[in-house]
Short mmCIF file of C-alpha atoms in Angstrom, two decimals:
data_model
loop_
_atom_site.label_atom_id
_atom_site.label_comp_id
_atom_site.label_asym_id
_atom_site.label_seq_id
_atom_site.Cartn_x
_atom_site.Cartn_y
_atom_site.Cartn_z
CA UNK A 1 128.15 81.67 116.57
CA UNK A 2 127.88 82.63 120.25
CA UNK A 3 125.59 85.49 121.18
CA UNK A 4 126.80 88.25 123.58
CA UNK A 5 124.87 86.83 126.57
CA UNK A 6 126.40 83.41 126.02
CA UNK A 7 129.87 84.93 125.76
CA UNK A 8 129.30 86.72 129.05
CA UNK A 9 128.17 83.46 130.68
CA UNK A 10 131.40 81.79 129.63
CA UNK A 11 133.49 84.84 130.57
CA UNK A 12 132.28 84.88 134.14
CA UNK A 13 132.60 81.17 134.76
CA UNK A 14 129.13 79.64 134.70
CA UNK A 15 129.43 75.93 135.46
CA UNK A 16 126.93 74.95 132.77
CA UNK A 17 125.71 77.00 129.86
CA UNK A 18 122.02 77.17 129.01
CA UNK A 19 122.33 74.01 126.88
CA UNK A 20 123.70 71.98 129.77
CA UNK A 21 127.29 71.75 128.49
CA UNK A 22 129.67 71.00 131.36
CA UNK A 23 132.31 73.65 132.14
CA UNK A 24 134.87 72.20 134.59
CA UNK A 25 135.77 74.14 137.73
CA UNK A 26 139.26 75.04 136.53
CA UNK A 27 137.73 77.25 133.86
CA UNK A 28 135.91 79.47 136.33
CA UNK A 29 139.00 81.64 136.25
CA UNK A 30 137.53 85.08 135.61
CA UNK A 31 135.09 84.95 138.52
CA UNK A 32 137.78 85.10 141.22
CA UNK A 33 141.28 86.56 141.35
CA UNK A 34 141.42 87.84 137.79
CA UNK A 35 138.27 89.91 138.19
CA UNK A 36 139.73 91.41 141.38
CA UNK A 37 142.83 92.44 139.43
CA UNK A 38 140.63 93.92 136.69
CA UNK A 39 138.61 95.99 139.13
CA UNK A 40 141.62 97.10 141.17
CA UNK A 41 143.75 98.17 138.21
CA UNK A 42 141.11 99.13 135.68
CA UNK A 43 142.98 97.08 133.06
CA UNK A 44 140.88 95.26 130.47
CA UNK A 45 142.28 91.75 130.13
CA UNK A 46 141.34 89.70 127.09
CA UNK A 47 139.49 86.53 128.11
CA UNK A 48 141.18 84.26 125.58
CA UNK A 49 144.64 85.28 126.79
CA UNK A 50 143.89 84.26 130.35
CA UNK A 51 142.30 81.07 129.12
CA UNK A 52 145.60 80.03 127.56
CA UNK A 53 147.69 80.64 130.70
CA UNK A 54 145.11 79.63 133.32
CA UNK A 55 146.95 76.40 134.05
CA UNK A 56 150.15 78.19 135.14
CA UNK A 57 148.42 80.98 137.10
CA UNK A 58 148.68 79.17 140.48
CA UNK A 59 152.35 78.31 140.00
CA UNK A 60 153.26 81.79 138.72
CA UNK A 61 151.47 83.62 141.52
CA UNK A 62 152.85 81.37 144.25
CA UNK A 63 156.44 81.46 143.03
CA UNK A 64 156.29 85.25 142.59
CA UNK A 65 155.02 85.89 146.11
CA UNK A 66 157.45 83.33 147.48
CA UNK A 67 160.34 85.14 145.84
CA UNK A 68 159.14 88.50 147.11
CA UNK A 69 158.77 87.15 150.63
CA UNK A 70 162.21 85.54 150.58
CA UNK A 71 163.70 88.81 149.38
CA UNK A 72 161.85 91.20 151.63
CA UNK A 73 160.74 89.40 154.75
CA UNK A 74 164.19 88.06 155.57
CA UNK A 75 165.47 91.64 155.79
CA UNK A 76 165.05 92.27 159.54
CA UNK A 77 165.51 96.04 159.55
CA UNK A 78 162.97 98.76 158.92
CA UNK A 79 165.49 100.41 156.66
CA UNK A 80 165.70 97.24 154.61
CA UNK A 81 161.94 97.08 154.21
CA UNK A 82 161.83 100.75 153.20
CA UNK A 83 164.53 100.28 150.59
CA UNK A 84 162.71 97.20 149.30
CA UNK A 85 159.49 99.23 149.03
CA UNK A 86 161.30 102.06 147.21
CA UNK A 87 162.63 99.65 144.58
CA UNK A 88 159.14 98.35 143.69
CA UNK A 89 155.84 99.59 145.19
CA UNK A 90 154.19 96.29 144.31
CA UNK A 91 156.43 94.56 146.84
CA UNK A 92 154.78 96.56 149.59
CA UNK A 93 151.51 94.76 148.89
CA UNK A 94 153.25 91.39 149.21
CA UNK A 95 154.91 92.59 152.43
CA UNK A 96 151.59 93.55 153.98
CA UNK A 97 149.82 90.38 152.86
CA UNK A 98 152.56 88.02 153.98
CA UNK A 99 153.63 89.79 157.17
CA UNK A 100 151.36 87.56 159.35
CA UNK A 101 152.90 84.51 157.74
CA UNK A 102 156.40 85.81 158.42
CA UNK A 103 155.53 86.57 162.01
CA UNK A 104 154.20 83.04 162.53
CA UNK A 105 156.89 80.97 160.87
CA UNK A 106 159.96 83.02 161.55
CA UNK A 107 162.58 82.62 158.91
CA UNK A 108 160.40 82.30 155.79
CA UNK A 109 163.36 81.46 153.59
CA UNK A 110 163.70 78.04 155.20
CA UNK A 111 160.28 77.06 153.90
CA UNK A 112 160.91 78.08 150.29
CA UNK A 113 161.61 74.52 149.10
CA UNK A 114 158.33 73.29 150.53
CA UNK A 115 156.33 76.15 149.04
CA UNK A 116 157.98 75.78 145.62
CA UNK A 117 157.27 72.05 145.62
CA UNK A 118 153.63 72.61 146.56
CA UNK A 119 153.28 75.27 143.86
CA UNK A 120 154.73 73.06 141.13
CA UNK A 121 152.65 70.09 142.30
CA UNK A 122 149.49 72.16 142.26
CA UNK A 123 150.26 73.42 138.76
CA UNK A 124 150.78 69.85 137.55
CA UNK A 125 147.46 68.89 139.13
CA UNK A 126 145.79 71.71 137.20
CA UNK A 127 147.39 70.39 134.00
CA UNK A 128 145.96 66.89 134.39
CA UNK A 129 142.71 67.86 136.08
CA UNK A 130 140.79 67.82 132.80
CA UNK A 131 141.96 64.25 132.27
CA UNK A 132 141.14 63.04 135.76
CA UNK A 133 137.75 64.75 135.97
CA UNK A 134 135.14 62.90 133.95
CA UNK A 135 131.71 64.47 133.69
CA UNK A 136 128.64 62.35 133.00
CA UNK A 137 125.49 63.08 131.03
CA UNK A 138 122.43 64.10 133.01
CA UNK A 139 118.94 62.70 132.50
CA UNK A 140 117.89 66.01 130.95
CA UNK A 141 120.74 65.86 128.45
CA UNK A 142 119.91 62.27 127.49
CA UNK A 143 116.25 63.21 126.98
CA UNK A 144 117.26 66.17 124.83
CA UNK A 145 119.61 63.93 122.81
CA UNK A 146 116.74 61.49 122.18
CA UNK A 147 114.59 64.34 120.87
CA UNK A 148 117.29 65.55 118.47
CA UNK A 149 117.98 62.03 117.17
CA UNK A 150 114.26 61.49 116.60
CA UNK A 151 114.00 64.76 114.66
CA UNK A 152 117.27 64.80 112.70
CA UNK A 153 118.93 61.36 112.87
CA UNK A 154 119.53 60.10 109.34
CA UNK A 155 122.29 57.50 109.68
CA UNK A 156 122.46 54.23 111.65
CA UNK A 157 125.08 55.79 113.94
CA UNK A 158 122.41 58.15 115.27
CA UNK A 159 120.94 55.40 117.48
CA UNK A 160 124.38 54.47 118.78
CA UNK A 161 124.90 58.01 120.07
CA UNK A 162 122.26 57.26 122.73
CA UNK A 163 124.28 54.55 124.49
CA UNK A 164 124.98 55.05 128.18
CA UNK A 165 128.71 55.67 127.68
CA UNK A 166 128.15 58.89 125.72
CA UNK A 167 128.47 62.50 126.82
CA UNK A 168 126.69 65.29 124.94
CA UNK A 169 127.49 68.70 123.56
CA UNK A 170 124.61 70.89 122.38
CA UNK A 171 125.18 73.82 120.03
CA UNK A 172 123.45 77.16 120.36
CA UNK A 173 121.27 76.39 117.32
CA UNK A 174 119.94 72.99 118.33
CA UNK A 175 122.51 70.43 117.13
CA UNK A 176 124.01 67.62 119.19
CA UNK A 177 127.38 65.87 119.31
CA UNK A 178 127.81 62.60 121.21
CA UNK A 179 131.33 61.83 122.42
CA UNK A 180 133.41 59.84 124.87
CA UNK A 181 136.60 60.85 126.65
CA UNK A 182 139.73 58.75 126.27
CA UNK A 183 142.81 60.43 127.66
CA UNK A 184 142.87 63.96 126.27
CA UNK A 185 140.71 63.09 123.26
CA UNK A 186 136.99 63.81 123.00
CA UNK A 187 135.98 61.25 120.36
CA UNK A 188 132.64 61.83 118.68
CA UNK A 189 130.59 59.12 117.04
CA UNK A 190 129.79 60.31 113.55
CA UNK A 191 128.88 63.80 112.41
CA UNK A 192 126.89 66.34 114.41
CA UNK A 193 123.14 65.63 114.43
CA UNK A 194 120.84 68.58 113.90
CA UNK A 195 119.72 71.18 111.34
CA UNK A 196 121.93 71.11 108.26
CA UNK A 197 122.35 74.89 108.41
CA UNK A 198 123.97 74.54 111.84
CA UNK A 199 126.54 71.90 110.82
CA UNK A 200 129.61 74.14 110.50
CA UNK A 201 128.69 76.26 113.50
CA UNK A 202 128.30 73.13 115.65
CA UNK A 203 131.77 71.91 114.66
CA UNK A 204 133.35 75.25 115.54
CA UNK A 205 131.55 75.49 118.88
CA UNK A 206 132.57 71.95 119.80
CA UNK A 207 136.18 72.77 118.90
CA UNK A 208 136.06 75.81 121.20
CA UNK A 209 134.42 73.72 123.93
CA UNK A 210 137.21 71.14 123.73
CA UNK A 211 139.82 73.90 123.78
CA UNK A 212 138.45 75.27 127.04
CA UNK A 213 138.67 71.77 128.53
CA UNK A 214 142.17 71.07 127.14
CA UNK A 215 140.78 68.20 125.02
CA UNK A 216 141.54 67.19 121.44
CA UNK A 217 138.35 67.13 119.32
CA UNK A 218 138.14 63.98 117.19
CA UNK A 219 135.31 63.03 114.81
CA UNK A 220 135.09 59.31 114.08
CA UNK A 221 133.35 57.64 111.11
CA UNK A 222 132.18 60.84 109.44
CA UNK A 223 130.56 60.88 106.00
CA UNK A 224 132.49 62.01 102.91
CA UNK A 225 129.83 64.63 102.14
CA UNK A 226 130.96 66.77 105.10
CA UNK A 227 134.74 66.84 104.64
CA UNK A 228 134.76 70.41 103.31
CA UNK A 229 133.14 71.75 106.49
CA UNK A 230 135.79 70.07 108.67
CA UNK A 231 138.56 71.42 106.44
CA UNK A 232 137.16 74.94 106.79
CA UNK A 233 137.16 74.48 110.57
CA UNK A 234 140.88 73.68 110.53
CA UNK A 235 140.82 69.87 110.78
CA UNK A 236 142.65 67.15 108.87
CA UNK A 237 141.03 63.93 107.58
CA UNK A 238 142.09 60.38 106.79
CA UNK A 239 140.06 57.46 105.47
CA UNK A 240 139.80 54.66 108.05
CA UNK A 241 137.51 52.18 106.29
CA UNK A 242 134.20 51.75 104.49
CA UNK A 243 130.58 51.03 105.26
CA UNK A 244 129.02 48.15 103.30
CA UNK A 245 125.62 49.35 102.01
CA UNK A 246 123.29 46.98 100.13
CA UNK A 247 120.85 48.45 97.63
CA UNK A 248 117.74 46.43 98.45
CA UNK A 249 116.05 47.33 95.17
CA UNK A 250 118.67 45.31 93.29
CA UNK A 251 119.44 42.65 95.88
CA UNK A 252 118.83 39.12 94.63
CA UNK A 253 120.14 35.59 95.12
CA UNK A 254 120.12 34.94 91.39
CA UNK A 255 123.23 35.13 89.27
CA UNK A 256 126.82 33.93 89.46
CA UNK A 257 127.96 36.60 91.96
CA UNK A 258 125.47 35.34 94.57
CA UNK A 259 126.19 31.66 94.09
CA UNK A 260 128.00 31.11 97.41
CA UNK A 261 125.42 32.76 99.65
CA UNK A 262 122.59 31.16 97.63
CA UNK A 263 124.05 27.70 98.25
CA UNK A 264 124.52 28.41 101.97
CA UNK A 265 121.00 29.76 102.29
CA UNK A 266 119.36 26.74 100.65
CA UNK A 267 121.57 24.29 102.58
CA UNK A 268 120.36 25.71 105.90
CA UNK A 269 116.75 25.45 104.75
CA UNK A 270 117.26 21.79 103.83
CA UNK A 271 118.72 21.15 107.31
CA UNK A 272 115.54 22.50 108.87
CA UNK A 273 116.83 25.90 110.01
CA UNK A 274 114.39 28.80 110.30
CA UNK A 275 114.53 32.49 111.11
CA UNK A 276 112.29 34.33 113.55
CA UNK A 277 111.92 38.12 113.77
CA UNK A 278 110.77 39.29 117.22
CA UNK A 279 109.42 42.80 117.71
CA UNK A 280 109.89 44.58 121.07
CA UNK A 281 109.13 44.36 123.91
CA UNK A 282 110.79 40.99 124.38
CA UNK A 283 109.62 38.44 127.00
CA UNK A 284 112.02 37.17 129.73
CA UNK A 285 112.21 33.75 128.07
CA UNK A 286 113.64 35.30 124.90
CA UNK A 287 116.11 37.42 126.87
CA UNK A 288 117.29 34.25 128.60
CA UNK A 289 118.01 32.63 125.21
CA UNK A 290 119.86 35.73 124.04
CA UNK A 291 122.01 35.80 127.15
CA UNK A 292 122.93 32.14 126.69
CA UNK A 293 124.10 32.74 123.11
CA UNK A 294 125.96 35.90 124.10
CA UNK A 295 127.76 34.26 127.02
CA UNK A 296 128.99 31.42 124.81
CA UNK A 297 130.05 33.86 122.12
CA UNK A 298 131.94 36.11 124.55
CA UNK A 299 133.68 33.14 126.16
CA UNK A 300 135.75 32.58 123.03
CA UNK A 301 136.47 36.33 122.54
CA UNK A 302 137.96 37.41 125.81
CA UNK A 303 134.75 37.79 127.78
CA UNK A 304 134.30 41.57 127.44
CA UNK A 305 132.04 43.90 125.49
CA UNK A 306 133.58 46.57 123.26
CA UNK A 307 131.05 49.39 123.28
CA UNK A 308 131.42 52.88 121.72
CA UNK A 309 129.97 52.25 118.24
CA UNK A 310 128.82 48.72 119.08
CA UNK A 311 125.91 47.77 121.28
CA UNK A 312 125.91 45.45 124.24
CA UNK A 313 123.48 42.74 125.25
CA UNK A 314 121.49 45.03 127.49
CA UNK A 315 117.78 44.35 128.08
CA UNK A 316 116.84 48.04 128.04
CA UNK A 317 118.62 48.56 124.72
CA UNK A 318 117.32 45.41 123.02
CA UNK A 319 113.75 46.26 123.98
CA UNK A 320 113.94 49.24 121.61
CA UNK A 321 114.58 47.21 118.43
CA UNK A 322 113.57 44.00 116.58
CA UNK A 323 115.69 40.87 116.98
CA UNK A 324 116.19 38.19 114.36
CA UNK A 325 116.99 34.64 115.51
CA UNK A 326 118.24 31.59 113.65
CA UNK A 327 116.77 28.37 115.08
CA UNK A 328 117.85 24.82 114.25
CA UNK A 329 115.55 21.88 113.41
CA UNK A 330 114.87 21.37 117.13
CA UNK A 331 113.90 25.01 117.71
CA UNK A 332 117.09 25.87 119.61
CA UNK A 333 118.36 29.43 119.01
CA UNK A 334 121.77 29.28 117.33
CA UNK A 335 122.42 32.90 116.28
CA UNK A 336 121.01 36.38 116.86
CA UNK A 337 121.19 39.92 115.57
CA UNK A 338 119.33 43.10 116.45
CA UNK A 339 118.12 45.58 113.84
CA UNK A 340 118.39 49.38 114.06
CA UNK A 341 116.14 51.55 111.90
CA UNK A 342 116.68 54.96 110.36
CA UNK A 343 114.64 56.58 107.57
CA UNK A 344 114.76 54.24 104.53
CA UNK A 345 117.70 52.28 105.99
CA UNK A 346 118.46 49.65 108.61
CA UNK A 347 121.60 48.18 110.13
CA UNK A 348 122.57 45.13 112.17
CA UNK A 349 124.39 45.88 115.40
CA UNK A 350 124.94 42.78 117.56
CA UNK A 351 125.84 39.56 115.70
CA UNK A 352 126.36 36.54 117.95
CA UNK A 353 126.18 32.79 117.55
CA UNK A 354 126.90 29.63 119.49
CA UNK A 355 130.38 28.18 118.96
CA UNK A 356 130.36 24.93 117.02
CA UNK A 357 127.06 25.46 115.24
CA UNK A 358 126.64 24.74 111.52
CA UNK A 359 128.63 26.67 108.95
CA UNK A 360 126.44 28.94 106.89
CA UNK A 361 124.24 30.12 109.75
CA UNK A 362 125.37 33.76 109.41
CA UNK A 363 124.90 33.71 105.63
CA UNK A 364 121.41 32.40 106.28
CA UNK A 365 120.76 35.11 108.89
CA UNK A 366 121.92 37.95 106.64
CA UNK A 367 120.00 36.80 103.59
CA UNK A 368 116.88 36.44 105.73
CA UNK A 369 117.19 39.91 107.24
CA UNK A 370 117.86 41.51 103.84
CA UNK A 371 114.76 39.86 102.39
CA UNK A 372 112.76 40.93 105.43
CA UNK A 373 113.94 44.57 105.10
CA UNK A 374 113.17 44.56 101.38
CA UNK A 375 109.62 43.36 102.08
CA UNK A 376 109.20 46.26 104.52
CA UNK A 377 110.02 48.75 101.75
CA UNK A 378 113.42 49.94 102.97
CA UNK A 379 115.75 51.35 100.33
CA UNK A 380 119.12 50.24 101.71
CA UNK A 381 120.58 48.00 104.39
CA UNK A 382 123.88 48.89 106.04
CA UNK A 383 125.98 45.82 106.83
CA UNK A 384 128.19 47.96 109.08
CA UNK A 385 131.65 49.42 109.18
CA UNK A 386 134.63 47.51 107.76
CA UNK A 387 137.77 49.01 109.39
CA UNK A 388 140.85 49.58 107.22
CA UNK A 389 139.13 48.19 104.13
CA UNK A 390 140.22 49.87 100.91
CA UNK A 391 142.55 52.40 102.53
CA UNK A 392 145.98 53.15 101.09
CA UNK A 393 145.24 51.33 97.84
CA UNK A 394 144.68 54.29 95.53
CA UNK A 395 147.54 56.26 93.92
CA UNK A 396 146.32 59.46 95.59
CA UNK A 397 146.19 57.88 99.07
CA UNK A 398 148.08 59.84 101.72
CA UNK A 399 151.22 58.55 103.41
CA UNK A 400 149.27 58.12 106.65
CA UNK A 401 146.66 55.93 104.95
CA UNK A 402 149.37 53.77 103.39
CA UNK A 403 151.03 53.46 106.80
CA UNK A 404 147.75 52.35 108.37
CA UNK A 405 147.32 49.73 105.69
CA UNK A 406 150.85 48.41 106.34
CA UNK A 407 150.27 48.22 110.10
CA UNK A 408 146.98 46.41 109.64
CA UNK A 409 148.44 43.85 107.27
CA UNK A 410 151.78 43.15 108.95
CA UNK A 411 151.28 43.38 112.72
CA UNK A 412 149.99 40.00 113.85
CA UNK A 413 148.85 41.32 117.25
CA UNK A 414 146.67 43.95 115.58
CA UNK A 415 143.02 42.95 115.05
CA UNK A 416 142.54 41.50 111.58
CA UNK A 417 139.33 42.63 109.92
CA UNK A 418 139.89 40.97 106.54
CA UNK A 419 137.54 38.10 107.33
CA UNK A 420 134.76 40.53 108.22
CA UNK A 421 135.35 42.45 104.99
CA UNK A 422 135.26 39.31 102.81
CA UNK A 423 132.06 38.15 104.49
CA UNK A 424 130.30 41.43 103.67
CA UNK A 425 131.69 41.45 100.15
CA UNK A 426 129.59 38.36 99.36
CA UNK A 427 126.44 40.51 99.40
CA UNK A 428 127.71 42.85 96.66
CA UNK A 429 127.45 46.06 98.69
CA UNK A 430 128.30 49.61 97.74
CA UNK A 431 131.40 50.61 99.72
CA UNK A 432 131.07 54.10 101.20
CA UNK A 433 134.22 55.63 102.78
CA UNK A 434 134.30 56.80 106.39
CA UNK A 435 136.83 59.26 107.79
CA UNK A 436 138.66 60.19 110.95
CA UNK A 437 138.80 63.94 111.57
CA UNK A 438 141.57 65.18 113.86
CA UNK A 439 143.14 68.56 114.83
CA UNK A 440 146.50 68.13 113.08
CA UNK A 441 149.46 65.88 112.36
CA UNK A 442 151.15 66.47 115.72
CA UNK A 443 148.05 65.24 117.56
CA UNK A 444 147.66 62.08 115.47
CA UNK A 445 149.62 59.71 117.78
CA UNK A 446 147.47 60.70 120.79
CA UNK A 447 144.33 60.47 118.67
CA UNK A 448 145.23 56.99 117.36
CA UNK A 449 145.91 55.65 120.87
CA UNK A 450 142.66 57.16 122.16
CA UNK A 451 140.59 55.58 119.37
CA UNK A 452 142.20 52.19 120.04
CA UNK A 453 141.36 52.58 123.72
CA UNK A 454 137.75 53.35 122.78
CA UNK A 455 137.60 49.97 121.04
CA UNK A 456 139.64 48.25 123.78
CA UNK A 457 142.31 47.29 121.28
CA UNK A 458 144.81 47.39 124.15
CA UNK A 459 142.91 44.51 125.79
CA UNK A 460 142.84 42.57 122.54
CA UNK A 461 146.60 43.01 122.11
CA UNK A 462 147.23 42.02 125.74
CA UNK A 463 145.18 38.87 125.24
CA UNK A 464 147.14 38.07 122.08
CA UNK A 465 150.46 38.49 123.90
CA UNK A 466 149.32 36.27 126.77
CA UNK A 467 148.28 33.58 124.30
CA UNK A 468 151.71 33.76 122.68
CA UNK A 469 153.31 33.01 126.02
#
């Protein structure tokens, strides 16, 4: 919870708190006019109340003074001004303040339409200012995020929180939340990272932080172990897919269940294919090969990177992790993947291959990387997130989960992830559910659109529609 000094810092409009969290200018409300009113009247105004109406303060104040001026300043006689003052002493203050304006512009009533329009326009600007203004993470915040991930990161998503597109929220007790802004939604990647004792407190503080910024807090791909904490904080949850996790202690190519991948693996060996694991830093010649594969791969997929929870072919990023390559009998690189490590677990992020290369190359790559991870003593290997897999199939599934399943299966323009799911199923993984945490049912449409924008689904749908034409 917030300490009294931190509450005071927020109350009096500090632009950044001591943890570096950005407080937009529109929330510096108590440091100006409201404090003047407090001191002049001696009235104690609750901070949270003003926070809720801060957006309409400019419009309310301007329209009120405009009405007073129209009523009082158009009365040309001293007697009229005296009678106006007698009806309401507060009007005298408006008369004194706006008398120079009246003297300069003459008939103030003629300008009322202009002033009302400006007031309403300014209020609308204040409403959308939190959407238009996009803060960015500082170097100090990124360094601090690295330190927290190094100390407390325990899932593969922890490394993805360090991508350049992320913003950071730091709790008062040392936890970190990485998020991006899409519309009004602040979408986090995974659960908060930090001391386990601070988990609930971090969620609550982030919810308050989003409320001050007029954002909707959304937690994406959270673990099932933490659902109770989100429920206590007032959030709802829906299952959005599963992670495919291979238990390396039991992984083997023997047996009937592994027949298909075993045949693919041995076929590629007979054709002269080999795998090569390259540890960072990577030489320019290797980066050139990677870029060639990536360019060919992107050319058949719209030519754009997705981001958010997926990496990009960036030299700085790839030089922090091993890369596994599949080479053909002539030594030409045909496929690549990079490997992210967390304690006792690893995950593949980028998976790219040249169009038209031999079938079975990705089976060969995955079997090779699983064997390599097993030799290194890792306990599990995460094959990654499989969106919409297994949702809405159980009798206790919610109506929303069943609706998501229907949309995924019946809308042709919606990305189809069934092929990805079936590919991972060949490795006999343990399917672990992942959840979307959102503020409530009324916010779900905005949240869904924001998540799709984070994954550039709108671009995928646009490309589909253009192809249909």
